[in-house]
């Protein structure tokens, strides 16, 4: 049994390691993070009943956003110790060499 | 609306607590307080008399039409607040699939990009609402110069937004496009 902070770290690493994920989101009105002693993990909110993951997708997309989110959810679900994972796509980040 | 309801409930509970404490003081005649003096102490003599006469009128079935209207309005307001409290809140994020969401801002950015890709659109105002079912409700207002073919532009903007959102995979359940003729001096872009 790992604590919330360790779980959040593992989930964050898994999400960031997914192709198509640019970075973690930080929430809009309230910060999306898991807090621990002297540390916080931004982009992952661990609740007793669920884990919410905020991501920023890389643009141009290699697949539709719902597919990317579903792929992240499947990968993240392996690390959430049975808690349902919820993926929130916060934004799309355009690569610098994209002339949009 | 939930916040409004919560404020009302908080005020009601605060009033109940204050009344409860006051009632204990007055009921047990603590510190020389007497219940009959309460309206005078609170400076509500006039109100207490009006309330007393109103209750007497109710008991005697002697209400005037205005009283019926006010009582009906209060009951109606309570019913509306009750129904709104039971209604589930509108979600903040757009649902894509089971357990996957996209923020309204991200959808808005994509719609703005797709709309302003059209060279005749000088500015776009986009409103995105999340719904309980999958997909977003999108309202687009595209500003164009006066004299443009608005029906053609409306169709082009609609197609452009639908194609772009389809490509990135953002589900839209309801797309409304409105073309507004505007003065270019008042829009974000004057010339494209």
PDB file of C-alpha atoms in Angstrom:
ATOM      1  CA  UNK A   1       0.000   0.000   0.000  1.00  0.00           C
ATOM      2  CA  UNK A   2       1.621   3.260  -1.113  1.00  0.00           C
ATOM      3  CA  UNK A   3       0.663   6.724   0.102  1.00  0.00           C
ATOM      4  CA  UNK A   4      -1.119   9.321  -1.977  1.00  0.00           C
ATOM      5  CA  UNK A   5       2.044  11.224  -2.833  1.00  0.00           C
ATOM      6  CA  UNK A   6       3.859   8.152  -4.111  1.00  0.00           C
ATOM      7  CA  UNK A   7       0.794   7.177  -6.103  1.00  0.00           C
ATOM      8  CA  UNK A   8       0.563  10.686  -7.567  1.00  0.00           C
ATOM      9  CA  UNK A   9       4.240  10.575  -8.556  1.00  0.00           C
ATOM     10  CA  UNK A  10       3.824   7.206 -10.254  1.00  0.00           C
ATOM     11  CA  UNK A  11       0.717   8.367 -12.098  1.00  0.00           C
ATOM     12  CA  UNK A  12       2.438  11.568 -13.208  1.00  0.00           C
ATOM     13  CA  UNK A  13       5.423   9.665 -14.579  1.00  0.00           C
ATOM     14  CA  UNK A  14       3.149   7.249 -16.405  1.00  0.00           C
ATOM     15  CA  UNK A  15       1.101  10.057 -17.926  1.00  0.00           C
ATOM     16  CA  UNK A  16       4.173  11.999 -19.031  1.00  0.00           C
ATOM     17  CA  UNK A  17       5.650   8.854 -20.573  1.00  0.00           C
ATOM     18  CA  UNK A  18       2.626   8.474 -22.835  1.00  0.00           C
ATOM     19  CA  UNK A  19       3.248   9.553 -26.415  1.00  0.00           C
ATOM     20  CA  UNK A  20       1.191  12.631 -27.234  1.00  0.00           C
ATOM     21  CA  UNK A  21       1.277  14.091 -23.728  1.00  0.00           C
ATOM     22  CA  UNK A  22       3.203  17.356 -23.653  1.00  0.00           C
ATOM     23  CA  UNK A  23       3.025  18.140 -19.945  1.00  0.00           C
ATOM     24  CA  UNK A  24       0.778  18.039 -16.922  1.00  0.00           C
ATOM     25  CA  UNK A  25      -1.971  20.612 -16.466  1.00  0.00           C
ATOM     26  CA  UNK A  26      -2.261  22.610 -13.301  1.00  0.00           C
ATOM     27  CA  UNK A  27      -6.003  23.264 -13.107  1.00  0.00           C
ATOM     28  CA  UNK A  28      -7.763  26.502 -13.834  1.00  0.00           C
ATOM     29  CA  UNK A  29      -9.535  27.938 -10.804  1.00  0.00           C
ATOM     30  CA  UNK A  30      -8.166  25.579  -8.187  1.00  0.00           C
ATOM     31  CA  UNK A  31      -4.734  24.027  -8.466  1.00  0.00           C
ATOM     32  CA  UNK A  32      -4.845  20.406  -9.557  1.00  0.00           C
ATOM     33  CA  UNK A  33      -2.229  18.781  -7.356  1.00  0.00           C
ATOM     34  CA  UNK A  34      -1.582  16.256  -4.628  1.00  0.00           C
ATOM     35  CA  UNK A  35       0.060  17.690  -1.566  1.00  0.00           C
ATOM     36  CA  UNK A  36       2.462  16.085   0.874  1.00  0.00           C
ATOM     37  CA  UNK A  37       4.980  17.206   3.435  1.00  0.00           C
ATOM     38  CA  UNK A  38       7.197  19.718   1.647  1.00  0.00           C
ATOM     39  CA  UNK A  39       6.188  18.442  -1.759  1.00  0.00           C
ATOM     40  CA  UNK A  40       3.377  18.603  -4.237  1.00  0.00           C
ATOM     41  CA  UNK A  41       2.705  16.709  -7.423  1.00  0.00           C
ATOM     42  CA  UNK A  42       1.061  19.001  -9.951  1.00  0.00           C
ATOM     43  CA  UNK A  43      -1.423  17.613 -12.439  1.00  0.00           C
ATOM     44  CA  UNK A  44      -2.597  14.646 -10.385  1.00  0.00           C
ATOM     45  CA  UNK A  45      -5.358  14.831  -7.800  1.00  0.00           C
ATOM     46  CA  UNK A  46      -5.539  11.718  -5.650  1.00  0.00           C
ATOM     47  CA  UNK A  47      -8.834  11.263  -3.816  1.00  0.00           C
ATOM     48  CA  UNK A  48      -9.842   8.318  -1.657  1.00  0.00           C
ATOM     49  CA  UNK A  49     -12.243   7.195  -4.376  1.00  0.00           C
ATOM     50  CA  UNK A  50     -10.620   8.361  -7.611  1.00  0.00           C
ATOM     51  CA  UNK A  51      -7.536   9.736  -9.314  1.00  0.00           C
ATOM     52  CA  UNK A  52      -7.863  12.751 -11.602  1.00  0.00           C
ATOM     53  CA  UNK A  53      -5.099  13.418 -14.103  1.00  0.00           C
ATOM     54  CA  UNK A  54      -4.776  16.767 -15.906  1.00  0.00           C
ATOM     55  CA  UNK A  55      -2.772  16.625 -19.125  1.00  0.00           C
ATOM     56  CA  UNK A  56      -1.772  18.994 -21.888  1.00  0.00           C
ATOM     57  CA  UNK A  57      -1.717  17.275 -25.259  1.00  0.00           C
ATOM     58  CA  UNK A  58       1.010  17.782 -27.832  1.00  0.00           C
ATOM     59  CA  UNK A  59      -0.051  19.416 -31.095  1.00  0.00           C
ATOM     60  CA  UNK A  60      -0.108  18.351 -33.914  1.00  0.00           C
ATOM     61  CA  UNK A  61      -1.992  15.353 -32.681  1.00  0.00           C
ATOM     62  CA  UNK A  62      -1.056  11.885 -33.816  1.00  0.00           C
ATOM     63  CA  UNK A  63      -4.512  10.626 -32.887  1.00  0.00           C
ATOM     64  CA  UNK A  64      -7.853  12.150 -31.881  1.00  0.00           C
ATOM     65  CA  UNK A  65      -7.974  13.623 -28.391  1.00  0.00           C
ATOM     66  CA  UNK A  66     -10.484  11.056 -27.035  1.00  0.00           C
ATOM     67  CA  UNK A  67      -8.176   8.215 -28.135  1.00  0.00           C
ATOM     68  CA  UNK A  68      -5.190   9.880 -26.491  1.00  0.00           C
ATOM     69  CA  UNK A  69      -7.142  10.446 -23.292  1.00  0.00           C
ATOM     70  CA  UNK A  70      -8.372   6.869 -23.299  1.00  0.00           C
ATOM     71  CA  UNK A  71      -4.819   5.570 -23.837  1.00  0.00           C
ATOM     72  CA  UNK A  72      -3.562   7.690 -20.932  1.00  0.00           C
ATOM     73  CA  UNK A  73      -6.448   6.449 -18.804  1.00  0.00           C
ATOM     74  CA  UNK A  74      -5.650   2.814 -19.573  1.00  0.00           C
ATOM     75  CA  UNK A  75      -1.961   3.280 -18.726  1.00  0.00           C
ATOM     76  CA  UNK A  76      -2.640   5.308 -15.610  1.00  0.00           C
ATOM     77  CA  UNK A  77      -5.279   2.857 -14.366  1.00  0.00           C
ATOM     78  CA  UNK A  78      -2.511   0.278 -13.862  1.00  0.00           C
ATOM     79  CA  UNK A  79      -0.942   2.560 -11.250  1.00  0.00           C
ATOM     80  CA  UNK A  80      -3.972   3.774  -9.329  1.00  0.00           C
ATOM     81  CA  UNK A  81      -4.456   0.714  -7.143  1.00  0.00           C
ATOM     82  CA  UNK A  82      -7.991   0.074  -8.264  1.00  0.00           C
ATOM     83  CA  UNK A  83      -9.234   3.640  -8.022  1.00  0.00           C
ATOM     84  CA  UNK A  84     -10.995   4.839 -11.173  1.00  0.00           C
ATOM     85  CA  UNK A  85      -8.889   7.239 -13.234  1.00  0.00           C
ATOM     86  CA  UNK A  86     -10.344  10.338 -14.788  1.00  0.00           C
ATOM     87  CA  UNK A  87      -8.389  12.164 -17.495  1.00  0.00           C
ATOM     88  CA  UNK A  88      -8.885  15.880 -18.130  1.00  0.00           C
ATOM     89  CA  UNK A  89      -7.332  17.346 -21.281  1.00  0.00           C
ATOM     90  CA  UNK A  90      -6.648  20.932 -20.290  1.00  0.00           C
ATOM     91  CA  UNK A  91      -5.000  22.325 -23.362  1.00  0.00           C
ATOM     92  CA  UNK A  92      -3.110  21.615 -26.553  1.00  0.00           C
ATOM     93  CA  UNK A  93       0.492  22.731 -26.744  1.00  0.00           C
ATOM     94  CA  UNK A  94       1.692  23.679 -30.208  1.00  0.00           C
ATOM     95  CA  UNK A  95       5.229  22.599 -31.006  1.00  0.00           C
ATOM     96  CA  UNK A  96       7.576  25.495 -31.711  1.00  0.00           C
ATOM     97  CA  UNK A  97       8.369  24.405 -35.249  1.00  0.00           C
ATOM     98  CA  UNK A  98       4.678  24.327 -36.142  1.00  0.00           C
ATOM     99  CA  UNK A  99       3.801  27.436 -38.100  1.00  0.00           C
ATOM    100  CA  UNK A 100       0.183  27.823 -36.981  1.00  0.00           C
TER     101      UNK A 100
ATOM    102  CA  UNK B   1     -27.830  28.767  -7.873  1.00  0.00           C
ATOM    103  CA  UNK B   2     -26.425  26.290  -5.419  1.00  0.00           C
ATOM    104  CA  UNK B   3     -24.325  29.052  -3.891  1.00  0.00           C
ATOM    105  CA  UNK B   4     -27.411  31.251  -3.567  1.00  0.00           C
ATOM    106  CA  UNK B   5     -29.298  28.400  -1.903  1.00  0.00           C
ATOM    107  CA  UNK B   6     -26.390  27.752   0.399  1.00  0.00           C
ATOM    108  CA  UNK B   7     -26.269  31.409   1.451  1.00  0.00           C
ATOM    109  CA  UNK B   8     -29.989  31.319   2.253  1.00  0.00           C
ATOM    110  CA  UNK B   9     -29.605  28.112   4.255  1.00  0.00           C
ATOM    111  CA  UNK B  10     -26.609  29.550   6.151  1.00  0.00           C
ATOM    112  CA  UNK B  11     -28.589  32.702   6.991  1.00  0.00           C
ATOM    113  CA  UNK B  12     -31.580  30.628   8.094  1.00  0.00           C
ATOM    114  CA  UNK B  13     -29.435  28.403  10.289  1.00  0.00           C
ATOM    115  CA  UNK B  14     -27.678  31.440  11.803  1.00  0.00           C
ATOM    116  CA  UNK B  15     -31.069  32.989  12.568  1.00  0.00           C
ATOM    117  CA  UNK B  16     -32.255  29.709  14.124  1.00  0.00           C
ATOM    118  CA  UNK B  17     -29.165  29.552  16.349  1.00  0.00           C
ATOM    119  CA  UNK B  18     -29.647  33.155  17.474  1.00  0.00           C
ATOM    120  CA  UNK B  19     -33.344  32.589  18.087  1.00  0.00           C
ATOM    121  CA  UNK B  20     -32.637  29.369  19.965  1.00  0.00           C
ATOM    122  CA  UNK B  21     -30.177  31.057  22.293  1.00  0.00           C
ATOM    123  CA  UNK B  22     -32.544  33.993  22.827  1.00  0.00           C
ATOM    124  CA  UNK B  23     -35.433  31.622  23.529  1.00  0.00           C
ATOM    125  CA  UNK B  24     -33.421  29.831  26.225  1.00  0.00           C
ATOM    126  CA  UNK B  25     -32.659  33.163  27.902  1.00  0.00           C
ATOM    127  CA  UNK B  26     -36.259  34.313  27.708  1.00  0.00           C
ATOM    128  CA  UNK B  27     -37.901  30.959  28.518  1.00  0.00           C
ATOM    129  CA  UNK B  28     -35.991  30.549  31.749  1.00  0.00           C
ATOM    130  CA  UNK B  29     -36.254  34.208  32.617  1.00  0.00           C
ATOM    131  CA  UNK B  30     -32.461  34.426  32.779  1.00  0.00           C
ATOM    132  CA  UNK B  31     -30.933  37.811  33.571  1.00  0.00           C
ATOM    133  CA  UNK B  32     -34.391  39.320  33.949  1.00  0.00           C
ATOM    134  CA  UNK B  33     -35.394  38.842  30.304  1.00  0.00           C
ATOM    135  CA  UNK B  34     -39.099  38.395  29.586  1.00  0.00           C
ATOM    136  CA  UNK B  35     -40.526  37.081  26.344  1.00  0.00           C
ATOM    137  CA  UNK B  36     -43.105  39.828  26.164  1.00  0.00           C
ATOM    138  CA  UNK B  37     -40.295  42.392  26.066  1.00  0.00           C
ATOM    139  CA  UNK B  38     -38.447  40.755  23.146  1.00  0.00           C
ATOM    140  CA  UNK B  39     -39.951  42.860  20.298  1.00  0.00           C
ATOM    141  CA  UNK B  40     -39.251  46.062  22.233  1.00  0.00           C
ATOM    142  CA  UNK B  41     -35.649  44.992  23.004  1.00  0.00           C
ATOM    143  CA  UNK B  42     -35.049  44.207  19.333  1.00  0.00           C
ATOM    144  CA  UNK B  43     -36.714  47.443  18.229  1.00  0.00           C
ATOM    145  CA  UNK B  44     -39.330  45.482  16.289  1.00  0.00           C
ATOM    146  CA  UNK B  45     -42.459  46.685  18.009  1.00  0.00           C
ATOM    147  CA  UNK B  46     -44.165  47.710  14.789  1.00  0.00           C
ATOM    148  CA  UNK B  47     -43.214  44.503  13.027  1.00  0.00           C
ATOM    149  CA  UNK B  48     -44.440  42.372  15.958  1.00  0.00           C
ATOM    150  CA  UNK B  49     -47.803  44.146  15.929  1.00  0.00           C
ATOM    151  CA  UNK B  50     -48.132  43.737  12.159  1.00  0.00           C
ATOM    152  CA  UNK B  51     -47.246  40.065  12.421  1.00  0.00           C
ATOM    153  CA  UNK B  52     -49.737  39.547  15.209  1.00  0.00           C
ATOM    154  CA  UNK B  53     -52.534  41.219  13.252  1.00  0.00           C
ATOM    155  CA  UNK B  54     -51.575  39.233  10.128  1.00  0.00           C
ATOM    156  CA  UNK B  55     -51.799  35.947  12.037  1.00  0.00           C
ATOM    157  CA  UNK B  56     -55.161  37.032  13.457  1.00  0.00           C
ATOM    158  CA  UNK B  57     -56.345  37.814   9.943  1.00  0.00           C
ATOM    159  CA  UNK B  58     -55.233  34.375   8.744  1.00  0.00           C
ATOM    160  CA  UNK B  59     -57.101  32.719  11.599  1.00  0.00           C
ATOM    161  CA  UNK B  60     -60.206  34.788  10.845  1.00  0.00           C
ATOM    162  CA  UNK B  61     -59.862  34.137   7.089  1.00  0.00           C
ATOM    163  CA  UNK B  62     -59.753  37.839   6.583  1.00  0.00           C
ATOM    164  CA  UNK B  63     -56.774  38.267   4.219  1.00  0.00           C
ATOM    165  CA  UNK B  64     -56.755  40.894   1.510  1.00  0.00           C
ATOM    166  CA  UNK B  65     -55.827  39.974  -2.095  1.00  0.00           C
ATOM    167  CA  UNK B  66     -52.287  41.383  -1.713  1.00  0.00           C
ATOM    168  CA  UNK B  67     -51.617  38.973   1.158  1.00  0.00           C
ATOM    169  CA  UNK B  68     -52.685  36.046  -1.025  1.00  0.00           C
ATOM    170  CA  UNK B  69     -50.377  37.237  -3.803  1.00  0.00           C
ATOM    171  CA  UNK B  70     -47.398  37.641  -1.414  1.00  0.00           C
ATOM    172  CA  UNK B  71     -47.967  34.238   0.207  1.00  0.00           C
ATOM    173  CA  UNK B  72     -48.333  32.619  -3.214  1.00  0.00           C
ATOM    174  CA  UNK B  73     -45.134  34.288  -4.434  1.00  0.00           C
ATOM    175  CA  UNK B  74     -43.212  33.084  -1.359  1.00  0.00           C
ATOM    176  CA  UNK B  75     -44.474  29.523  -1.877  1.00  0.00           C
ATOM    177  CA  UNK B  76     -43.591  29.676  -5.567  1.00  0.00           C
ATOM    178  CA  UNK B  77     -40.093  31.006  -4.828  1.00  0.00           C
ATOM    179  CA  UNK B  78     -39.548  28.199  -2.309  1.00  0.00           C
ATOM    180  CA  UNK B  79     -40.729  25.630  -4.853  1.00  0.00           C
ATOM    181  CA  UNK B  80     -38.397  27.007  -7.534  1.00  0.00           C
ATOM    182  CA  UNK B  81     -35.421  26.983  -5.136  1.00  0.00           C
ATOM    183  CA  UNK B  82     -36.266  23.430  -4.076  1.00  0.00           C
ATOM    184  CA  UNK B  83     -36.433  22.200  -7.678  1.00  0.00           C
ATOM    185  CA  UNK B  84     -33.160  23.961  -8.547  1.00  0.00           C
ATOM    186  CA  UNK B  85     -31.491  22.393  -5.537  1.00  0.00           C
ATOM    187  CA  UNK B  86     -32.533  18.913  -6.671  1.00  0.00           C
ATOM    188  CA  UNK B  87     -31.355  19.536 -10.217  1.00  0.00           C
ATOM    189  CA  UNK B  88     -27.850  18.124 -10.744  1.00  0.00           C
ATOM    190  CA  UNK B  89     -25.234  20.827 -11.405  1.00  0.00           C
ATOM    191  CA  UNK B  90     -23.995  21.459 -14.940  1.00  0.00           C
ATOM    192  CA  UNK B  91     -20.588  19.822 -15.367  1.00  0.00           C
ATOM    193  CA  UNK B  92     -17.577  22.096 -15.738  1.00  0.00           C
ATOM    194  CA  UNK B  93     -15.735  19.965 -18.265  1.00  0.00           C
ATOM    195  CA  UNK B  94     -16.781  18.493 -21.579  1.00  0.00           C
ATOM    196  CA  UNK B  95     -17.152  14.740 -21.406  1.00  0.00           C
ATOM    197  CA  UNK B  96     -15.596  12.817 -24.273  1.00  0.00           C
ATOM    198  CA  UNK B  97     -15.852   9.178 -23.214  1.00  0.00           C
ATOM    199  CA  UNK B  98     -16.225   7.325 -19.950  1.00  0.00           C
ATOM    200  CA  UNK B  99     -13.688   8.909 -17.616  1.00  0.00           C
ATOM    201  CA  UNK B 100     -12.120  11.256 -20.163  1.00  0.00           C
ATOM    202  CA  UNK B 101     -12.803  14.982 -20.271  1.00  0.00           C
ATOM    203  CA  UNK B 102     -11.552  18.114 -21.997  1.00  0.00           C
ATOM    204  CA  UNK B 103     -11.726  21.589 -20.545  1.00  0.00           C
ATOM    205  CA  UNK B 104     -14.079  24.146 -22.070  1.00  0.00           C
ATOM    206  CA  UNK B 105     -11.141  26.496 -22.638  1.00  0.00           C
ATOM    207  CA  UNK B 106      -9.336  23.909 -24.760  1.00  0.00           C
ATOM    208  CA  UNK B 107     -12.487  23.388 -26.851  1.00  0.00           C
ATOM    209  CA  UNK B 108     -12.953  27.152 -27.186  1.00  0.00           C
ATOM    210  CA  UNK B 109      -9.364  27.612 -28.389  1.00  0.00           C
ATOM    211  CA  UNK B 110      -9.877  24.969 -31.077  1.00  0.00           C
ATOM    212  CA  UNK B 111     -13.167  26.498 -32.221  1.00  0.00           C
ATOM    213  CA  UNK B 112     -11.625  29.978 -32.384  1.00  0.00           C
ATOM    214  CA  UNK B 113      -8.751  28.628 -34.454  1.00  0.00           C
ATOM    215  CA  UNK B 114     -11.111  26.862 -36.865  1.00  0.00           C
ATOM    216  CA  UNK B 115     -13.399  29.898 -37.169  1.00  0.00           C
ATOM    217  CA  UNK B 116     -10.698  32.493 -37.712  1.00  0.00           C
ATOM    218  CA  UNK B 117      -9.042  30.342 -40.353  1.00  0.00           C
ATOM    219  CA  UNK B 118     -11.672  31.761 -42.694  1.00  0.00           C
ATOM    220  CA  UNK B 119     -10.185  34.898 -44.248  1.00  0.00           C
ATOM    221  CA  UNK B 120     -13.481  36.790 -44.104  1.00  0.00           C
ATOM    222  CA  UNK B 121     -13.932  36.332 -40.363  1.00  0.00           C
ATOM    223  CA  UNK B 122     -12.458  39.291 -38.489  1.00  0.00           C
ATOM    224  CA  UNK B 123     -13.272  38.138 -34.983  1.00  0.00           C
ATOM    225  CA  UNK B 124     -14.985  35.260 -33.267  1.00  0.00           C
ATOM    226  CA  UNK B 125     -16.738  34.985 -29.940  1.00  0.00           C
ATOM    227  CA  UNK B 126     -17.115  31.431 -28.781  1.00  0.00           C
ATOM    228  CA  UNK B 127     -19.114  30.121 -25.877  1.00  0.00           C
ATOM    229  CA  UNK B 128     -18.654  26.488 -24.873  1.00  0.00           C
ATOM    230  CA  UNK B 129     -20.931  24.751 -22.407  1.00  0.00           C
ATOM    231  CA  UNK B 130     -20.408  21.288 -20.992  1.00  0.00           C
ATOM    232  CA  UNK B 131     -23.351  18.943 -20.795  1.00  0.00           C
ATOM    233  CA  UNK B 132     -24.195  15.866 -18.776  1.00  0.00           C
ATOM    234  CA  UNK B 133     -24.103  13.786 -21.935  1.00  0.00           C
ATOM    235  CA  UNK B 134     -20.885  13.508 -23.988  1.00  0.00           C
ATOM    236  CA  UNK B 135     -20.108  16.455 -26.240  1.00  0.00           C
ATOM    237  CA  UNK B 136     -20.025  20.197 -25.933  1.00  0.00           C
ATOM    238  CA  UNK B 137     -22.617  22.799 -26.747  1.00  0.00           C
ATOM    239  CA  UNK B 138     -20.826  25.411 -28.835  1.00  0.00           C
ATOM    240  CA  UNK B 139     -22.134  28.846 -29.785  1.00  0.00           C
ATOM    241  CA  UNK B 140     -20.016  30.725 -32.301  1.00  0.00           C
ATOM    242  CA  UNK B 141     -20.485  34.343 -33.302  1.00  0.00           C
ATOM    243  CA  UNK B 142     -18.268  35.267 -36.226  1.00  0.00           C
ATOM    244  CA  UNK B 143     -17.863  38.951 -37.040  1.00  0.00           C
ATOM    245  CA  UNK B 144     -17.508  39.837 -40.718  1.00  0.00           C
ATOM    246  CA  UNK B 145     -17.547  43.031 -42.774  1.00  0.00           C
ATOM    247  CA  UNK B 146     -20.874  44.457 -43.822  1.00  0.00           C
ATOM    248  CA  UNK B 147     -22.109  43.290 -47.203  1.00  0.00           C
ATOM    249  CA  UNK B 148     -20.619  39.783 -47.044  1.00  0.00           C
ATOM    250  CA  UNK B 149     -22.683  36.754 -48.006  1.00  0.00           C
ATOM    251  CA  UNK B 150     -23.690  35.730 -44.484  1.00  0.00           C
ATOM    252  CA  UNK B 151     -25.474  32.489 -45.351  1.00  0.00           C
ATOM    253  CA  UNK B 152     -22.454  31.221 -47.296  1.00  0.00           C
ATOM    254  CA  UNK B 153     -20.114  32.258 -44.477  1.00  0.00           C
ATOM    255  CA  UNK B 154     -22.317  30.614 -41.882  1.00  0.00           C
ATOM    256  CA  UNK B 155     -22.151  27.351 -43.784  1.00  0.00           C
ATOM    257  CA  UNK B 156     -18.377  27.664 -44.306  1.00  0.00           C
ATOM    258  CA  UNK B 157     -17.689  28.429 -40.650  1.00  0.00           C
ATOM    259  CA  UNK B 158     -19.917  25.560 -39.550  1.00  0.00           C
ATOM    260  CA  UNK B 159     -18.126  23.127 -41.878  1.00  0.00           C
ATOM    261  CA  UNK B 160     -14.722  24.409 -40.837  1.00  0.00           C
ATOM    262  CA  UNK B 161     -15.490  24.032 -37.125  1.00  0.00           C
ATOM    263  CA  UNK B 162     -17.059  20.602 -37.573  1.00  0.00           C
ATOM    264  CA  UNK B 163     -14.143  19.351 -39.657  1.00  0.00           C
ATOM    265  CA  UNK B 164     -11.513  20.710 -37.289  1.00  0.00           C
ATOM    266  CA  UNK B 165     -13.201  19.374 -34.167  1.00  0.00           C
ATOM    267  CA  UNK B 166     -13.768  16.070 -35.920  1.00  0.00           C
ATOM    268  CA  UNK B 167     -10.072  15.904 -36.801  1.00  0.00           C
ATOM    269  CA  UNK B 168      -8.922  16.556 -33.234  1.00  0.00           C
ATOM    270  CA  UNK B 169     -11.723  14.366 -31.915  1.00  0.00           C
ATOM    271  CA  UNK B 170     -13.589  16.811 -29.712  1.00  0.00           C
ATOM    272  CA  UNK B 171     -17.223  15.709 -29.622  1.00  0.00           C
ATOM    273  CA  UNK B 172     -19.812  18.431 -30.232  1.00  0.00           C
ATOM    274  CA  UNK B 173     -23.446  17.700 -29.610  1.00  0.00           C
ATOM    275  CA  UNK B 174     -24.816  21.097 -30.527  1.00  0.00           C
ATOM    276  CA  UNK B 175     -23.154  23.703 -32.758  1.00  0.00           C
ATOM    277  CA  UNK B 176     -24.770  27.085 -33.352  1.00  0.00           C
ATOM    278  CA  UNK B 177     -23.103  29.501 -35.737  1.00  0.00           C
ATOM    279  CA  UNK B 178     -24.155  33.131 -36.014  1.00  0.00           C
ATOM    280  CA  UNK B 179     -22.665  35.634 -38.422  1.00  0.00           C
ATOM    281  CA  UNK B 180     -22.610  39.244 -37.231  1.00  0.00           C
ATOM    282  CA  UNK B 181     -21.863  42.144 -39.522  1.00  0.00           C
ATOM    283  CA  UNK B 182     -19.430  44.441 -37.754  1.00  0.00           C
ATOM    284  CA  UNK B 183     -17.401  47.545 -38.261  1.00  0.00           C
ATOM    285  CA  UNK B 184     -13.774  46.407 -38.832  1.00  0.00           C
ATOM    286  CA  UNK B 185     -12.591  49.286 -36.616  1.00  0.00           C
ATOM    287  CA  UNK B 186     -14.253  47.560 -33.683  1.00  0.00           C
ATOM    288  CA  UNK B 187     -13.038  44.024 -34.292  1.00  0.00           C
ATOM    289  CA  UNK B 188      -9.851  42.273 -33.214  1.00  0.00           C
ATOM    290  CA  UNK B 189      -8.588  42.060 -36.794  1.00  0.00           C
ATOM    291  CA  UNK B 190      -9.241  44.743 -39.401  1.00  0.00           C
ATOM    292  CA  UNK B 191      -7.647  43.176 -42.449  1.00  0.00           C
ATOM    293  CA  UNK B 192      -6.663  39.636 -43.306  1.00  0.00           C
TER     294      UNK B 192
END
